[in-house]
Amino acid sequence: MDDFHILAFETSSTFCSVALWSQQAGRVHLYTAQHQGRQEHAERILPLADGLLAQAGLARRDLSAVAFGQGPGGFTGLRVACGVAQGLAVALDIPVLPVDSLCAVAVQQAGPDPVGVQVVLQDARMQELYAAAYQAQGTDWITLQAPALIARHDIVAWASHESAAWTMQAGGGWAVHGDAVQVFDGLADELRSLGAVIPLDDGAPVWAQAATVARLAAHAWQNGQYLDPALAAPAYVRDKVAYTTVERAQGLGGNPQADAAHWSVHDMALSDVDEVAAIERQVQASPWTRQNFADALSAGYRGWVVRRLGAMLGFALVMNTPDMVHLLVIGVRSDAQRRGVGAVLLRHCLAHCRQAGLPALTLEVRPSNTQAIAFYQQHGFVQQGLRRAYYPAVQGVREDAWIMTLTLPESP
């Protein structure tokens, strides 16, 4: 097996940790260092890293890749880990390995032989929680629920709805990890009443640690799942806390998280296609059929759905091409439009671009669909072409399609 060395940073909480995964001649050595105190992350992180390299007898130039805990978590901490990882990777001309911080918590807390679904609930402040769900399949960890922001008063309803699917899918029940069960009074008992297993508090840290980030990064490295450093970015789940003046003038008001906190985002599955097709029929003049969606998923296309306490609000489906990602179809239920659902779906499409190492997202849209064009332009899409008579239309007259493309910036 090839030798490789990965330096990993994790600063999504007040706990700053660094790890060095060194694999030589098939043997693994793991070196770790840590510091408690959010305000000193930026000052401490590189000295801790250099200390580990010295301990291992390595120099920075010996590194194969740099990994970082991508979040969610504290904004400042996420920027520190991502920025330092990017800086080192660019200077050394090596790739980066972003790692889901909540998945790291699941791996840490689930033990050596995890069974069932591992749900992670972390305190996100403002009476909200970061929530995610994972399942171990051999040496891989599968994301069942990508990290989402959910209000404390909605978390039990969310878990109640999702737990039936978790139990059926995993066949081994579900366990809850993370600091939220300690922070929020009564939450542990409420979740146990739904059938959750909550391990006893053994005093171990309930935040992601760099050692686990390094472990997950090493697995990703061996599977070729790494990124150009220019594509690295933190995973900001809460990236908006107030509406702009223009948005308020359009009828939006209050805290945008007040409704979005109810939402969860899932990978689109065959079990979703009936609801997806129903929304598609509601919002599209020439809708895809249920079979179109089923065939696309069977062909390996990626999709996502947004739900609000179980009810589907919208969906998006993409296809990778050699040089970019094609947004095939996106739809938001009529009564859920203008609330940010489309923006959430678009962010997942762009995150998929980055993960796939593809530089742009492209789509077709009817010129007559001025609302959609305004939405895409607001998010940075520009018209780059025209397909003549692309869309079927009434009375046999076909409509052109604008080709609109969003090119990802070279650096975040």
Tab-separated table of C-alpha atoms in Angstrom, residues 66-393:
chain	number	residue	atom	x	y	z
A	66	VAL	CA	-4.568	18.487	4.214
A	67	ALA	CA	-7.958	17.724	5.793
A	68	PHE	CA	-10.314	19.943	7.769
A	69	GLY	CA	-13.576	19.663	9.657
A	70	GLN	CA	-15.999	21.370	7.297
A	71	GLY	CA	-18.707	21.997	9.864
A	72	PRO	CA	-21.368	22.913	10.662
A	73	GLY	CA	-20.258	24.826	13.706
A	74	GLY	CA	-19.022	28.227	14.796
A	75	PHE	CA	-18.454	30.549	11.822
A	76	THR	CA	-15.064	31.796	12.984
A	77	GLY	CA	-13.750	28.338	13.775
A	78	LEU	CA	-14.863	26.940	10.428
A	79	ARG	CA	-13.114	29.746	8.591
A	80	VAL	CA	-9.906	29.126	10.542
A	81	ALA	CA	-9.708	25.411	9.721
A	82	CYS	CA	-10.677	25.887	6.081
A	83	GLY	CA	-8.369	28.867	5.572
A	84	VAL	CA	-5.336	27.208	7.130
A	85	ALA	CA	-5.961	23.975	5.194
A	86	GLN	CA	-6.331	25.908	1.952
A	87	GLY	CA	-3.223	27.993	2.569
A	88	LEU	CA	-1.046	24.976	3.274
A	89	ALA	CA	-2.458	23.021	0.344
A	90	VAL	CA	-1.869	25.859	-2.111
A	91	ALA	CA	1.666	26.445	-0.849
A	92	LEU	CA	2.518	22.730	-1.062
A	93	ASP	CA	0.528	22.064	-4.258
A	94	ILE	CA	-1.461	19.241	-2.664
A	95	PRO	CA	-5.240	18.582	-2.441
A	96	VAL	CA	-7.630	19.119	0.453
A	97	LEU	CA	-10.085	16.726	2.097
A	98	PRO	CA	-13.192	18.395	3.610
A	99	VAL	CA	-14.850	16.220	6.287
A	100	ASP	CA	-18.386	16.555	7.678
A	101	SER	CA	-17.884	17.496	11.347
A	102	LEU	CA	-21.170	15.929	12.463
A	103	CYS	CA	-20.224	12.682	10.741
A	104	ALA	CA	-16.991	12.778	12.738
A	105	VAL	CA	-19.058	13.004	15.935
A	106	ALA	CA	-21.117	9.987	14.825
A	107	VAL	CA	-17.967	7.956	14.141
A	108	GLN	CA	-16.447	8.892	17.493
A	109	GLN	CA	-19.500	8.150	19.567
A	110	ALA	CA	-20.858	5.065	17.779
A	111	GLY	CA	-17.996	2.789	18.792
A	112	PRO	CA	-16.038	0.174	16.833
A	113	ASP	CA	-19.044	-1.871	15.646
A	114	PRO	CA	-21.878	0.604	14.964
A	115	VAL	CA	-25.345	-0.811	14.345
A	116	GLY	CA	-28.349	1.125	13.068
A	117	VAL	CA	-28.593	4.839	12.402
A	118	GLN	CA	-26.393	7.329	14.235
A	119	VAL	CA	-28.179	10.662	14.733
A	120	VAL	CA	-26.107	13.687	15.753
A	121	LEU	CA	-27.723	16.664	17.489
A	122	GLN	CA	-25.457	19.583	18.343
A	123	ASP	CA	-26.362	22.844	20.048
A	124	ALA	CA	-26.436	25.621	17.426
A	125	ARG	CA	-27.428	28.387	19.889
A	126	MET	CA	-30.521	30.598	19.381
A	127	GLN	CA	-32.684	27.632	20.557
A	128	GLU	CA	-31.692	25.690	17.438
A	129	LEU	CA	-29.834	22.442	16.753
A	130	TYR	CA	-27.624	21.102	14.009
A	131	ALA	CA	-29.104	17.715	13.093
A	132	ALA	CA	-27.799	14.926	10.849
A	133	ALA	CA	-28.064	11.155	10.486
A	134	TYR	CA	-25.546	8.569	9.282
A	135	GLN	CA	-25.191	4.828	8.854
A	136	ALA	CA	-22.055	2.681	8.724
A	137	GLN	CA	-21.829	0.337	5.743
A	138	GLY	CA	-18.620	-1.603	6.084
A	139	THR	CA	-15.812	0.945	6.177
A	140	ASP	CA	-17.991	3.634	4.569
A	141	TRP	CA	-20.287	6.087	6.330
A	142	ILE	CA	-23.461	6.953	4.430
A	143	THR	CA	-25.244	10.273	4.980
A	144	LEU	CA	-28.973	9.672	5.482
A	145	GLN	CA	-29.710	13.258	6.546
A	146	ALA	CA	-27.285	15.998	5.588
A	147	PRO	CA	-26.628	18.539	8.349
A	148	ALA	CA	-29.667	20.791	8.797
A	149	LEU	CA	-30.720	23.519	11.215
A	150	ILE	CA	-33.848	22.671	13.238
A	151	ALA	CA	-35.557	24.624	16.020
A	152	ARG	CA	-35.581	23.044	19.480
A	153	HIS	CA	-39.381	22.984	19.595
A	154	ASP	CA	-39.480	21.080	16.257
A	155	ILE	CA	-36.753	18.514	16.839
A	156	VAL	CA	-39.037	15.874	18.385
A	157	ALA	CA	-41.560	16.150	15.541
A	158	TRP	CA	-38.692	15.832	13.050
A	159	ALA	CA	-37.256	12.775	14.800
A	160	SER	CA	-40.703	11.213	15.129
A	161	HIS	CA	-41.278	11.477	11.407
A	162	GLU	CA	-37.811	10.289	10.365
A	163	SER	CA	-37.301	7.508	12.924
A	164	ALA	CA	-39.642	5.053	11.214
A	165	ALA	CA	-37.565	5.255	8.038
A	166	TRP	CA	-34.313	5.031	10.006
A	167	THR	CA	-35.417	1.871	11.792
A	168	MET	CA	-36.695	0.266	8.601
A	169	GLN	CA	-33.614	1.211	6.585
A	170	ALA	CA	-30.993	0.225	9.104
A	171	GLY	CA	-32.766	-2.618	10.857
A	172	GLY	CA	-30.972	-1.778	14.059
A	173	GLY	CA	-32.744	1.154	15.665
A	174	TRP	CA	-31.216	4.586	16.094
A	175	ALA	CA	-28.897	6.236	18.588
A	176	VAL	CA	-28.480	9.931	19.384
A	177	HIS	CA	-25.110	11.599	19.958
A	178	GLY	CA	-23.931	15.161	20.463
A	179	ASP	CA	-24.136	17.844	23.117
A	180	ALA	CA	-27.787	18.844	22.507
A	181	VAL	CA	-29.131	16.132	24.810
A	182	GLN	CA	-27.065	17.705	27.601
A	183	VAL	CA	-27.789	21.332	26.729
A	184	PHE	CA	-31.577	21.142	26.291
A	185	ASP	CA	-33.566	20.033	29.332
A	186	GLY	CA	-35.948	17.174	28.695
A	187	LEU	CA	-34.733	16.438	25.172
A	188	ALA	CA	-33.154	13.094	26.073
A	189	ASP	CA	-36.370	11.792	27.641
A	190	GLU	CA	-38.453	13.007	24.688
A	191	LEU	CA	-36.203	11.195	22.228
A	192	ARG	CA	-36.114	8.020	24.310
A	193	SER	CA	-39.912	7.976	24.213
A	194	LEU	CA	-39.595	7.665	20.422
A	195	GLY	CA	-37.252	4.697	20.737
A	196	ALA	CA	-33.893	6.446	20.585
A	197	VAL	CA	-30.878	4.960	22.321
A	198	ILE	CA	-28.853	7.654	24.071
A	199	PRO	CA	-25.479	6.396	25.313
A	200	LEU	CA	-24.521	7.292	28.848
A	201	ASP	CA	-22.322	10.350	29.247
A	202	ASP	CA	-18.808	8.997	29.815
A	203	GLY	CA	-17.181	12.420	29.922
A	204	ALA	CA	-15.661	12.083	26.457
A	205	PRO	CA	-15.800	15.167	24.186
A	206	VAL	CA	-19.014	15.380	22.172
A	207	TRP	CA	-17.491	17.641	19.515
A	208	ALA	CA	-15.650	16.542	16.418
A	209	GLN	CA	-11.965	15.818	16.954
A	210	ALA	CA	-9.139	16.066	14.445
A	211	ALA	CA	-8.163	12.426	15.001
A	212	THR	CA	-11.539	11.335	13.623
A	213	VAL	CA	-11.354	13.887	10.807
A	214	ALA	CA	-7.968	12.391	9.901
A	215	ARG	CA	-9.396	8.861	9.939
A	216	LEU	CA	-12.281	9.795	7.636
A	217	ALA	CA	-9.929	11.810	5.429
A	218	ALA	CA	-7.544	8.861	5.069
A	219	HIS	CA	-10.422	6.691	3.872
A	220	ALA	CA	-11.483	9.404	1.407
A	221	TRP	CA	-7.877	9.777	0.195
A	222	GLN	CA	-7.601	6.083	-0.555
A	223	ASN	CA	-10.852	6.316	-2.534
A	224	GLY	CA	-9.639	9.311	-4.528
A	225	GLN	CA	-12.165	11.666	-2.933
A	226	TYR	CA	-10.174	14.883	-2.636
A	227	LEU	CA	-10.494	18.432	-3.950
A	228	ASP	CA	-8.413	21.160	-5.461
A	229	PRO	CA	-7.833	23.644	-2.605
A	230	ALA	CA	-9.626	26.393	-4.560
A	231	LEU	CA	-12.874	24.421	-4.189
A	232	ALA	CA	-12.699	23.985	-0.412
A	233	ALA	CA	-15.379	25.764	1.613
A	234	PRO	CA	-16.909	25.559	5.098
A	235	ALA	CA	-20.369	24.019	5.460
A	236	TYR	CA	-22.432	26.947	6.710
A	237	VAL	CA	-25.855	25.560	7.629
A	238	ARG	CA	-26.941	28.840	9.204
A	239	ASP	CA	-25.753	31.350	6.640
A	240	LYS	CA	-28.499	33.962	6.957
A	241	VAL	CA	-29.994	35.528	10.066
A	242	ALA	CA	-31.921	38.488	8.664
A	243	TYR	CA	-33.763	39.533	5.519
A	244	THR	CA	-32.498	42.452	3.420
A	245	THR	CA	-34.535	45.617	2.911
A	246	VAL	CA	-35.420	44.490	-0.615
A	247	GLU	CA	-36.569	41.079	0.624
A	248	ARG	CA	-38.726	42.657	3.312
A	249	ALA	CA	-40.292	44.890	0.643
A	250	GLN	CA	-41.178	41.715	-1.255
A	251	GLY	CA	-43.232	40.525	1.695
A	252	LEU	CA	-40.638	38.539	3.608
A	253	GLY	CA	-40.141	39.392	7.226
A	254	GLY	CA	-38.787	38.323	10.575
A	255	ASN	CA	-36.016	35.780	10.882
A	256	PRO	CA	-35.595	33.595	7.784
A	257	GLN	CA	-34.571	30.740	10.062
A	258	ALA	CA	-37.984	30.776	11.750
A	259	ASP	CA	-39.386	28.757	8.840
A	260	ALA	CA	-36.155	27.240	7.505
A	261	ALA	CA	-35.446	25.723	10.903
A	262	HIS	CA	-38.261	23.279	10.166
A	263	TRP	CA	-36.618	22.098	6.953
A	264	SER	CA	-34.457	19.078	6.307
A	265	VAL	CA	-32.619	18.180	3.104
A	266	HIS	CA	-32.334	14.587	1.903
A	267	ASP	CA	-30.787	12.828	-1.046
A	268	MET	CA	-33.564	12.066	-3.523
A	269	ALA	CA	-34.529	8.372	-3.451
A	270	LEU	CA	-36.911	6.213	-5.450
A	271	SER	CA	-39.359	6.452	-2.542
A	272	ASP	CA	-39.571	10.222	-3.177
A	273	VAL	CA	-40.511	10.166	-6.853
A	274	ASP	CA	-44.303	10.150	-6.399
A	275	GLU	CA	-44.158	13.403	-4.406
A	276	VAL	CA	-41.505	14.850	-6.720
A	277	ALA	CA	-43.625	14.127	-9.792
A	278	ALA	CA	-46.667	15.697	-8.105
A	279	ILE	CA	-44.785	18.964	-7.500
A	280	GLU	CA	-43.370	18.816	-11.016
A	281	ARG	CA	-46.882	18.556	-12.499
A	282	GLN	CA	-47.964	21.508	-10.368
A	283	VAL	CA	-45.215	23.908	-11.441
A	284	GLN	CA	-44.029	22.910	-14.933
A	285	ALA	CA	-45.760	23.464	-18.255
A	286	SER	CA	-44.122	20.327	-19.735
A	287	PRO	CA	-43.473	18.207	-16.638
A	288	TRP	CA	-41.216	15.215	-16.272
A	289	THR	CA	-43.092	12.008	-15.522
A	290	ARG	CA	-42.680	9.790	-12.499
A	291	GLN	CA	-40.851	7.312	-14.722
A	292	ASN	CA	-38.475	10.033	-15.943
A	293	PHE	CA	-37.386	10.677	-12.351
A	294	ALA	CA	-37.123	6.969	-11.539
A	295	ASP	CA	-35.002	6.355	-14.637
A	296	ALA	CA	-32.736	9.304	-13.804
A	297	LEU	CA	-32.059	8.022	-10.295
A	298	SER	CA	-31.451	4.509	-11.616
A	299	ALA	CA	-28.924	5.983	-14.066
A	300	GLY	CA	-26.967	7.482	-11.170
A	301	TYR	CA	-28.082	11.119	-11.360
A	302	ARG	CA	-28.019	13.008	-8.026
A	303	GLY	CA	-30.999	14.762	-6.532
A	304	TRP	CA	-32.168	16.373	-3.308
A	305	VAL	CA	-35.523	17.078	-1.698
A	306	VAL	CA	-36.424	19.663	0.943
A	307	ARG	CA	-39.001	18.630	3.527
A	308	ARG	CA	-40.746	20.549	6.269
A	309	LEU	CA	-41.542	18.141	9.101
A	310	GLY	CA	-41.987	15.386	6.538
A	311	ALA	CA	-43.904	17.282	3.843
A	312	MET	CA	-41.947	17.826	0.622
A	313	LEU	CA	-41.443	21.472	-0.369
A	314	GLY	CA	-39.181	21.131	-3.387
A	315	PHE	CA	-36.574	19.117	-5.248
A	316	ALA	CA	-33.629	19.375	-7.648
A	317	LEU	CA	-31.946	16.837	-9.931
A	318	VAL	CA	-28.512	17.141	-11.571
A	319	MET	CA	-26.352	15.227	-14.019
A	320	ASN	CA	-22.562	15.357	-14.265
A	321	THR	CA	-21.040	16.036	-17.686
A	322	PRO	CA	-17.294	15.966	-18.446
A	323	ASP	CA	-16.808	19.691	-17.830
A	324	MET	CA	-19.733	20.869	-15.681
A	325	VAL	CA	-22.864	19.854	-13.790
A	326	HIS	CA	-26.233	20.136	-15.561
A	327	LEU	CA	-29.222	21.162	-13.425
A	328	LEU	CA	-31.864	19.082	-15.181
A	329	VAL	CA	-34.921	20.131	-13.203
A	330	ILE	CA	-35.758	22.063	-10.056
A	331	GLY	CA	-39.193	22.678	-8.586
A	332	VAL	CA	-40.729	24.235	-5.488
A	333	ARG	CA	-44.304	23.634	-4.398
A	334	SER	CA	-46.501	26.636	-5.259
A	335	ASP	CA	-47.362	27.468	-1.641
A	336	ALA	CA	-43.691	27.232	-0.599
A	337	GLN	CA	-42.216	29.573	-3.205
A	338	ARG	CA	-40.388	32.816	-2.351
A	339	ARG	CA	-39.329	31.395	1.031
A	340	GLY	CA	-35.780	30.298	0.211
A	341	VAL	CA	-36.411	26.648	-0.685
A	342	GLY	CA	-34.966	27.111	-4.175
A	343	ALA	CA	-31.867	28.782	-2.736
A	344	VAL	CA	-31.301	25.823	-0.399
A	345	LEU	CA	-31.574	23.397	-3.311
A	346	LEU	CA	-29.251	25.532	-5.407
A	347	ARG	CA	-26.641	25.502	-2.638
A	348	HIS	CA	-26.724	21.701	-2.640
A	349	CYS	CA	-26.240	21.691	-6.408
A	350	LEU	CA	-23.220	23.986	-6.063
A	351	ALA	CA	-21.810	21.881	-3.223
A	352	HIS	CA	-22.143	18.870	-5.531
A	353	CYS	CA	-20.157	20.782	-8.193
A	354	ARG	CA	-17.359	21.380	-5.715
A	355	GLN	CA	-17.337	17.800	-4.473
A	356	ALA	CA	-17.267	16.507	-8.051
A	357	GLY	CA	-14.440	18.902	-8.940
A	358	LEU	CA	-16.494	20.479	-11.737
A	359	PRO	CA	-16.265	24.247	-12.261
A	360	ALA	CA	-19.782	25.268	-13.308
A	361	LEU	CA	-23.521	24.607	-13.058
A	362	THR	CA	-25.631	25.010	-16.199
A	363	LEU	CA	-29.363	24.818	-16.982
A	364	GLU	CA	-32.051	25.645	-19.560
A	365	VAL	CA	-34.966	27.977	-18.861
A	366	ARG	CA	-37.881	29.353	-20.904
A	367	PRO	CA	-37.415	33.050	-21.801
A	368	SER	CA	-41.062	33.526	-20.810
A	369	ASN	CA	-40.334	32.301	-17.269
A	370	THR	CA	-39.226	35.702	-16.015
A	371	GLN	CA	-39.541	34.732	-12.344
A	372	ALA	CA	-37.121	31.822	-12.772
A	373	ILE	CA	-34.697	33.937	-14.807
A	374	ALA	CA	-34.680	36.614	-12.100
A	375	PHE	CA	-33.989	33.926	-9.478
A	376	TYR	CA	-31.067	32.490	-11.437
A	377	GLN	CA	-29.616	35.927	-12.172
A	378	GLN	CA	-29.859	36.812	-8.483
A	379	HIS	CA	-27.676	33.793	-7.740
A	380	GLY	CA	-25.045	34.622	-10.341
A	381	PHE	CA	-26.202	32.756	-13.472
A	382	VAL	CA	-25.650	34.455	-16.833
A	383	GLN	CA	-27.079	33.619	-20.240
A	384	GLN	CA	-24.458	31.939	-22.404
A	385	GLY	CA	-26.464	30.508	-25.274
A	386	LEU	CA	-29.811	29.735	-26.876
A	387	ARG	CA	-31.475	26.478	-27.911
A	388	ARG	CA	-33.944	27.126	-30.716
A	389	ALA	CA	-37.447	25.574	-30.400
A	390	TYR	CA	-36.327	23.576	-27.359
A	391	TYR	CA	-39.561	23.525	-25.350
A	392	PRO	CA	-42.930	22.213	-26.547
A	393	ALA	CA	-45.674	24.834	-26.369
